[in-house]
Amino acid sequence: MSEQQPVSEEPTIGHLVADVTRDLSSLIQHEIQLAKSEMKVSVRAGGMGAALLAVAAFILLLVVILASITIGFFLTMTGLHPAWAFLIVTGGYLLLALLLAFVGIRRFKKVTIPQKTIDTTKQIPTALKGKVA
């Protein structure tokens, strides 16, 4: 009979680190696969929604054009020359565009970088090392 060395019940630190690394890698891969499968469903639904919104926006553009012509012709019923009537409609749209641009620029100036997210993201490597910031 040959004598066998007793098998150690406690794993070594190297094995524990290897196991944690393997498990963490597996967990991340599974999370990525889950995210991909969820995104496929979301992208399909989002794509269909975007297509329907694009068609609705095109139809709305046609409605705005036809409404502009209608308003112009209604102004001619007051006795205005058609050129002046359509110039008034065009001026109205120009004023609306300038107002929207002004409000849009003011909103853009309020956009800031996500400083809290940047700060917490910088703390992740420290947290993974087991240190508290």
XYZ file of N, CA, C and O in Angstrom:
532
model
N 0.818 -1.175 0.000
C 0.000 0.000 0.000
C 0.869 1.248 0.000
O 1.865 1.309 0.674
N 0.402 2.218 -0.728
C 1.149 3.464 -0.763
C 0.481 4.480 0.145
O -0.733 4.505 0.293
N 1.296 5.257 0.728
C 0.768 6.268 1.631
C 0.424 7.528 0.839
O 1.218 7.976 0.010
N -0.736 8.058 1.059
C -1.152 9.289 0.392
C -1.101 10.439 1.382
O -1.390 10.273 2.558
N -0.731 11.564 0.850
C -0.681 12.758 1.682
C -2.119 13.208 1.960
O -2.977 13.145 1.074
N -2.428 13.642 3.154
C -3.779 14.124 3.425
C -4.068 15.390 2.605
O -3.217 16.263 2.468
N -5.271 15.420 2.031
C -5.687 16.560 1.220
C -6.123 17.686 2.155
O -6.905 17.474 3.073
N -5.590 18.853 1.914
C -5.912 20.010 2.744
C -7.350 20.440 2.457
O -7.758 20.571 1.304
N -8.124 20.646 3.484
C -9.520 21.043 3.348
C -9.647 22.519 2.979
O -10.585 22.920 2.337
N -8.696 23.327 3.413
C -8.793 24.757 3.180
C -8.038 25.123 1.909
O -6.880 24.765 1.751
N -8.711 25.835 0.990
C -8.035 26.243 -0.237
C -7.008 27.335 0.050
O -7.126 28.083 1.011
N -6.059 27.430 -0.833
C -5.029 28.448 -0.691
C -5.557 29.796 -1.163
O -6.589 29.876 -1.841
N -4.837 30.832 -0.798
C -5.232 32.175 -1.221
C -5.214 32.290 -2.745
O -6.082 32.909 -3.347
N -4.250 31.652 -3.365
C -4.160 31.678 -4.826
C -5.397 31.071 -5.465
O -5.923 31.594 -6.450
N -5.882 29.950 -4.909
C -7.089 29.328 -5.456
C -8.314 30.199 -5.220
O -9.192 30.295 -6.085
N -8.371 30.803 -4.042
C -9.504 31.694 -3.752
C -9.536 32.881 -4.710
O -10.589 33.246 -5.222
N -8.370 33.480 -4.954
C -8.296 34.617 -5.882
C -8.677 34.162 -7.286
O -9.420 34.850 -7.995
N -8.204 33.000 -7.693
C -8.539 32.477 -9.020
C -10.038 32.219 -9.127
O -10.664 32.536 -10.152
N -10.629 31.653 -8.072
C -12.069 31.386 -8.079
C -12.871 32.687 -8.150
O -13.847 32.788 -8.906
N -12.472 33.679 -7.357
C -13.179 34.963 -7.367
C -13.060 35.617 -8.735
O -14.043 36.140 -9.280
N -11.870 35.579 -9.314
C -11.666 36.175 -10.633
C -12.519 35.470 -11.676
O -13.175 36.125 -12.501
N -12.554 34.150 -11.643
C -13.348 33.378 -12.597
C -14.834 33.667 -12.413
O -15.562 33.894 -13.373
N -15.288 33.676 -11.156
C -16.702 33.930 -10.884
C -17.111 35.346 -11.267
O -18.189 35.564 -11.808
N -16.233 36.312 -10.994
C -16.529 37.697 -11.354
C -16.593 37.852 -12.869
O -17.494 38.502 -13.398
N -15.673 37.207 -13.565
C -15.676 37.252 -15.024
C -16.948 36.608 -15.574
O -17.584 37.142 -16.480
N -17.332 35.476 -15.004
C -18.554 34.787 -15.430
C -19.781 35.651 -15.165
O -20.679 35.753 -16.007
N -19.818 36.290 -13.999
C -20.937 37.158 -13.649
C -21.049 38.321 -14.637
O -22.139 38.630 -15.125
N -19.931 38.933 -14.943
C -19.944 40.062 -15.880
C -20.396 39.608 -17.262
O -21.203 40.279 -17.918
N -19.917 38.447 -17.714
C -20.327 37.934 -19.023
C -21.825 37.653 -19.060
O -22.499 37.969 -20.050
N -22.352 37.077 -17.979
C -23.785 36.806 -17.945
C -24.604 38.093 -17.905
O -25.668 38.173 -18.528
N -24.117 39.088 -17.194
C -24.817 40.375 -17.163
C -24.820 41.022 -18.542
O -25.816 41.611 -18.957
N -23.714 40.912 -19.248
C -23.633 41.470 -20.603
C -24.607 40.742 -21.520
O -25.309 41.372 -22.322
N -24.686 39.422 -21.417
C -25.627 38.658 -22.237
C -27.068 39.040 -21.925
O -27.897 39.178 -22.827
N -27.372 39.212 -20.643
C -28.712 39.630 -20.250
C -29.035 41.007 -20.812
O -30.124 41.237 -21.345
N -28.088 41.921 -20.709
C -28.298 43.276 -21.240
C -28.516 43.237 -22.751
O -29.380 43.947 -23.275
N -27.760 42.396 -23.453
C -27.926 42.285 -24.909
C -29.318 41.779 -25.259
O -29.967 42.302 -26.176
N -29.773 40.751 -24.551
C -31.092 40.207 -24.876
C -32.196 41.210 -24.558
O -33.167 41.338 -25.302
N -32.052 41.949 -23.454
C -33.042 42.969 -23.136
C -33.007 44.108 -24.149
O -34.048 44.647 -24.530
N -31.818 44.455 -24.588
C -31.689 45.552 -25.554
C -32.299 45.193 -26.902
O -32.859 46.054 -27.574
N -32.206 43.917 -27.304
C -32.804 43.520 -28.582
C -34.299 43.795 -28.581
O -34.846 44.328 -29.542
N -34.959 43.433 -27.492
C -36.395 43.662 -27.391
C -36.679 45.161 -27.369
O -37.571 45.646 -28.070
N -35.901 45.891 -26.599
C -36.116 47.337 -26.495
C -35.839 48.046 -27.817
O -36.553 48.976 -28.181
N -34.804 47.612 -28.517
C -34.457 48.263 -29.791
C -35.548 48.034 -30.822
O -35.897 48.946 -31.571
N -36.103 46.827 -30.851
C -37.202 46.570 -31.796
C -38.385 47.469 -31.505
O -38.955 48.085 -32.407
N -38.771 47.530 -30.241
C -39.907 48.375 -29.860
C -39.582 49.843 -30.113
O -40.418 50.592 -30.622
N -38.369 50.243 -29.776
C -37.964 51.628 -29.995
C -37.893 51.976 -31.466
O -38.249 53.084 -31.871
N -37.433 51.036 -32.284
C -37.356 51.270 -33.727
C -38.729 51.476 -34.335
O -38.933 52.379 -35.156
N -39.670 50.644 -33.920
C -41.036 50.791 -34.429
C -41.628 52.105 -33.944
O -42.273 52.821 -34.715
N -41.394 52.442 -32.692
C -41.893 53.719 -32.172
C -41.286 54.905 -32.900
O -41.980 55.869 -33.224
N -39.983 54.825 -33.187
C -39.312 55.922 -33.898
C -39.860 56.059 -35.321
O -40.055 57.183 -35.811
N -40.114 54.942 -35.973
C -40.662 54.993 -37.331
C -42.049 55.626 -37.331
O -42.364 56.465 -38.193
N -42.878 55.237 -36.377
C -44.221 55.821 -36.297
C -44.161 57.314 -35.979
O -44.930 58.103 -36.526
N -43.235 57.707 -35.104
C -43.075 59.134 -34.807
C -42.581 59.914 -36.025
O -42.989 61.057 -36.236
N -41.714 59.303 -36.818
C -41.225 59.975 -38.028
C -42.363 60.196 -39.021
O -42.471 61.274 -39.627
N -43.214 59.197 -39.180
C -44.370 59.346 -40.077
C -45.311 60.423 -39.541
O -45.799 61.271 -40.300
N -45.548 60.410 -38.234
C -46.418 61.429 -37.634
C -45.825 62.827 -37.809
O -46.554 63.781 -38.099
N -44.510 62.952 -37.659
C -43.865 64.260 -37.832
C -43.981 64.737 -39.281
O -44.214 65.929 -39.527
N -43.846 63.816 -40.222
C -43.988 64.191 -41.636
C -45.406 64.677 -41.923
O -45.607 65.701 -42.585
N -46.396 63.953 -41.407
C -47.784 64.359 -41.617
C -48.045 65.712 -40.949
O -48.723 66.580 -41.515
N -47.486 65.902 -39.762
C -47.640 67.185 -39.081
C -46.995 68.320 -39.874
O -47.536 69.429 -39.930
N -45.863 68.048 -40.509
C -45.231 69.056 -41.361
C -46.157 69.441 -42.515
O -46.302 70.630 -42.840
N -46.797 68.447 -43.125
C -47.742 68.740 -44.199
C -48.919 69.562 -43.682
O -49.390 70.482 -44.368
N -49.377 69.263 -42.481
C -50.491 70.012 -41.893
C -50.091 71.469 -41.660
O -50.877 72.388 -41.929
N -48.870 71.687 -41.175
C -48.408 73.060 -40.943
C -48.341 73.825 -42.260
O -48.757 74.996 -42.337
N -47.865 73.179 -43.300
C -47.798 73.850 -44.612
C -49.191 74.202 -45.100
O -49.448 75.338 -45.538
N -50.110 73.237 -45.026
C -51.472 73.506 -45.491
C -52.162 74.554 -44.622
O -52.902 75.407 -45.140
N -51.920 74.536 -43.317
C -52.524 75.544 -42.435
C -51.970 76.931 -42.757
O -52.713 77.921 -42.711
N -50.691 77.003 -43.092
C -50.091 78.291 -43.454
C -50.737 78.853 -44.714
O -51.033 80.061 -44.788
N -50.937 78.008 -45.682
C -51.595 78.457 -46.922
C -53.026 78.899 -46.621
O -53.489 79.930 -47.130
N -53.705 78.136 -45.776
C -55.084 78.486 -45.406
C -55.140 79.843 -44.712
O -55.995 80.679 -45.038
N -54.243 80.070 -43.763
C -54.216 81.355 -43.054
C -53.936 82.482 -44.043
O -54.560 83.552 -43.993
N -52.989 82.238 -44.952
C -52.688 83.259 -45.959
C -53.903 83.597 -46.810
O -54.180 84.780 -47.072
N -54.646 82.582 -47.236
C -55.832 82.849 -48.048
C -56.938 83.517 -47.230
O -57.686 84.343 -47.749
N -57.059 83.165 -45.948
C -58.044 83.858 -45.107
C -57.698 85.337 -44.989
O -58.587 86.189 -44.972
N -56.407 85.665 -44.919
C -56.017 87.079 -44.850
C -56.347 87.812 -46.141
O -56.637 89.025 -46.112
N -56.318 87.106 -47.265
C -56.675 87.779 -48.529
C -58.160 88.111 -48.572
O -58.569 89.011 -49.305
N -58.956 87.402 -47.784
C -60.404 87.687 -47.755
C -60.690 89.037 -47.096
O -61.778 89.589 -47.267
N -59.708 89.560 -46.347
C -59.890 90.872 -45.718
C -59.620 91.997 -46.694
O -59.806 93.166 -46.353
N -59.164 91.673 -47.877
C -58.865 92.679 -48.875
C -57.381 92.892 -49.074
O -56.968 93.699 -49.906
N -56.555 92.185 -48.287
C -55.105 92.300 -48.443
C -54.661 91.655 -49.748
O -55.252 90.676 -50.204
N -53.627 92.221 -50.311
C -53.023 91.593 -51.487
C -52.421 90.252 -51.038
O -51.876 90.160 -49.930
N -52.506 89.204 -51.869
C -51.969 87.893 -51.467
C -50.494 87.927 -51.056
O -50.094 87.204 -50.134
N -49.694 88.749 -51.681
C -48.273 88.821 -51.321
C -48.112 89.291 -49.877
O -47.292 88.741 -49.117
N -48.880 90.306 -49.477
C -48.799 90.805 -48.099
C -49.335 89.772 -47.107
O -48.792 89.592 -46.000
N -50.386 89.076 -47.484
C -50.976 88.070 -46.606
C -49.964 86.962 -46.314
O -49.775 86.561 -45.152
N -49.311 86.481 -47.359
C -48.335 85.401 -47.152
C -47.071 85.920 -46.462
O -46.408 85.175 -45.734
N -46.734 87.186 -46.651
C -45.602 87.767 -45.940
C -45.899 87.842 -44.441
O -45.019 87.587 -43.619
N -47.137 88.170 -44.076
C -47.528 88.211 -42.668
C -47.404 86.814 -42.045
O -46.876 86.653 -40.942
N -47.855 85.791 -42.749
C -47.756 84.415 -42.246
C -46.286 84.024 -42.081
O -45.882 83.445 -41.068
N -45.467 84.372 -43.061
C -44.035 84.064 -42.995
C -43.390 84.782 -41.810
O -42.578 84.195 -41.083
N -43.739 86.036 -41.596
C -43.204 86.791 -40.460
C -43.593 86.160 -39.131
O -42.796 86.116 -38.186
N -44.825 85.682 -39.058
C -45.264 84.999 -37.841
C -44.418 83.766 -37.552
O -44.013 83.520 -36.412
N -44.152 82.991 -38.592
C -43.301 81.807 -38.397
C -41.864 82.193 -38.051
O -41.203 81.515 -37.268
N -41.391 83.296 -38.620
C -40.044 83.759 -38.300
C -39.950 84.163 -36.830
O -38.994 83.801 -36.138
N -40.953 84.877 -36.343
C -40.971 85.250 -34.924
C -41.042 84.014 -34.029
O -40.354 83.944 -33.007
N -41.846 83.030 -34.397
C -41.944 81.797 -33.624
C -40.602 81.068 -33.598
O -40.161 80.591 -32.548
N -39.929 81.003 -34.745
C -38.628 80.328 -34.814
C -37.593 81.040 -33.950
O -36.807 80.396 -33.250
N -37.584 82.366 -33.987
C -36.639 83.122 -33.161
C -36.911 82.915 -31.673
O -35.975 82.748 -30.885
N -38.177 82.901 -31.295
C -38.533 82.671 -29.892
C -38.089 81.278 -29.437
O -37.496 81.121 -28.369
N -38.354 80.263 -30.242
C -37.950 78.899 -29.902
C -36.428 78.766 -29.829
O -35.902 78.083 -28.947
N -35.719 79.424 -30.736
C -34.250 79.384 -30.709
C -33.725 80.047 -29.441
O -32.800 79.536 -28.797
N -34.312 81.159 -29.060
C -33.900 81.863 -27.850
C -34.100 80.992 -26.614
O -33.208 80.861 -25.776
N -35.273 80.377 -26.501
C -35.556 79.501 -25.355
C -34.631 78.284 -25.382
O -34.105 77.862 -24.350
N -34.401 77.718 -26.557
C -33.514 76.557 -26.682
C -32.092 76.867 -26.265
O -31.445 76.081 -25.560
N -31.574 78.016 -26.655
C -30.211 78.409 -26.284
C -30.119 78.606 -24.770
O -29.148 78.186 -24.141
N -31.136 79.205 -24.178
C -31.128 79.380 -22.711
C -31.139 78.039 -21.999
O -30.487 77.866 -20.970
N -31.861 77.067 -22.544
C -31.892 75.735 -21.932
C -30.539 75.040 -22.070
O -30.093 74.344 -21.173
N -29.889 75.195 -23.218
C -28.576 74.582 -23.427
C -27.536 75.137 -22.461
O -26.646 74.423 -22.032
N -27.656 76.404 -22.133
C -26.699 77.007 -21.209
C -26.831 76.447 -19.798
O -25.915 76.567 -19.004
N -27.965 75.830 -19.484
C -28.174 75.243 -18.164
C -27.599 73.826 -18.054
O -27.580 73.270 -16.966
N -27.147 73.260 -19.153
C -26.604 71.893 -19.142
C -25.225 71.906 -18.500
O -24.375 72.732 -18.828
N -25.019 71.006 -17.542
C -23.730 70.893 -16.870
C -23.256 69.449 -16.926
O -24.025 68.549 -17.250
N -22.000 69.252 -16.575
C -21.466 67.895 -16.560
C -21.982 67.180 -15.308
O -22.244 67.812 -14.296
N -22.108 65.852 -15.361
C -22.608 65.107 -14.200
C -21.503 64.918 -13.153
O -20.899 63.852 -13.044
N -21.224 65.953 -12.382
C -20.094 65.949 -11.457
C -20.211 64.884 -10.381
O -19.230 64.233 -10.035
N -21.401 64.653 -9.834
C -21.575 63.640 -8.795
C -21.254 62.244 -9.343
O -20.630 61.438 -8.667
N -21.692 61.971 -10.566
C -21.409 60.671 -11.183
C -19.919 60.506 -11.409
O -19.360 59.429 -11.167
N -19.263 61.551 -11.848
C -17.813 61.483 -12.073
C -17.096 61.217 -10.757
O -16.183 60.385 -10.692
N -17.518 61.893 -9.695
C -16.883 61.701 -8.387
C -17.062 60.274 -7.877
O -16.119 59.660 -7.385
N -18.277 59.734 -7.985
C -18.496 58.369 -7.491
C -17.805 57.338 -8.363
O -17.345 56.313 -7.865
N -17.694 57.599 -9.651
C -17.000 56.674 -10.542
C -15.519 56.610 -10.201
O -14.901 55.547 -10.277
N -14.949 57.730 -9.801
C -13.535 57.745 -9.419
C -13.289 56.938 -8.148
O -12.176 56.504 -7.900
N -14.328 56.741 -7.345
C -14.180 55.992 -6.099
C -14.289 54.481 -6.298
O -13.952 53.723 -5.389
N -14.722 54.011 -7.448
C -14.923 52.579 -7.679
C -13.618 51.781 -7.536
O -13.611 50.757 -6.846
N -12.509 52.185 -8.169
C -11.282 51.388 -7.997
C -10.865 51.261 -6.533
O -10.431 50.195 -6.098
N -11.028 52.327 -5.758
C -10.678 52.276 -4.347
C -11.595 51.307 -3.604
O -11.143 50.537 -2.772
N -12.863 51.325 -3.935
C -13.825 50.435 -3.279
C -13.537 48.976 -3.622
O -13.693 48.098 -2.787
N -13.125 48.711 -4.859
C -12.817 47.337 -5.248
C -11.575 46.817 -4.540
O -11.431 45.612 -4.332
N -10.695 47.708 -4.137
C -9.501 47.304 -3.405
C -9.807 47.073 -1.936
O -8.961 46.608 -1.187
N -11.013 47.416 -1.517
C -11.413 47.190 -0.131
C -11.142 48.371 0.774
O -11.220 48.249 1.984
N -10.825 49.496 0.220
C -10.560 50.686 1.019
C -11.780 51.575 0.991
O -12.503 51.646 0.019
N -11.991 52.284 2.051
C -13.091 53.229 2.129
C -12.533 54.623 1.874
O -11.558 55.020 2.476
N -13.193 55.353 0.986
C -12.706 56.690 0.632
C -13.069 57.690 1.691
O -13.992 57.602 2.406
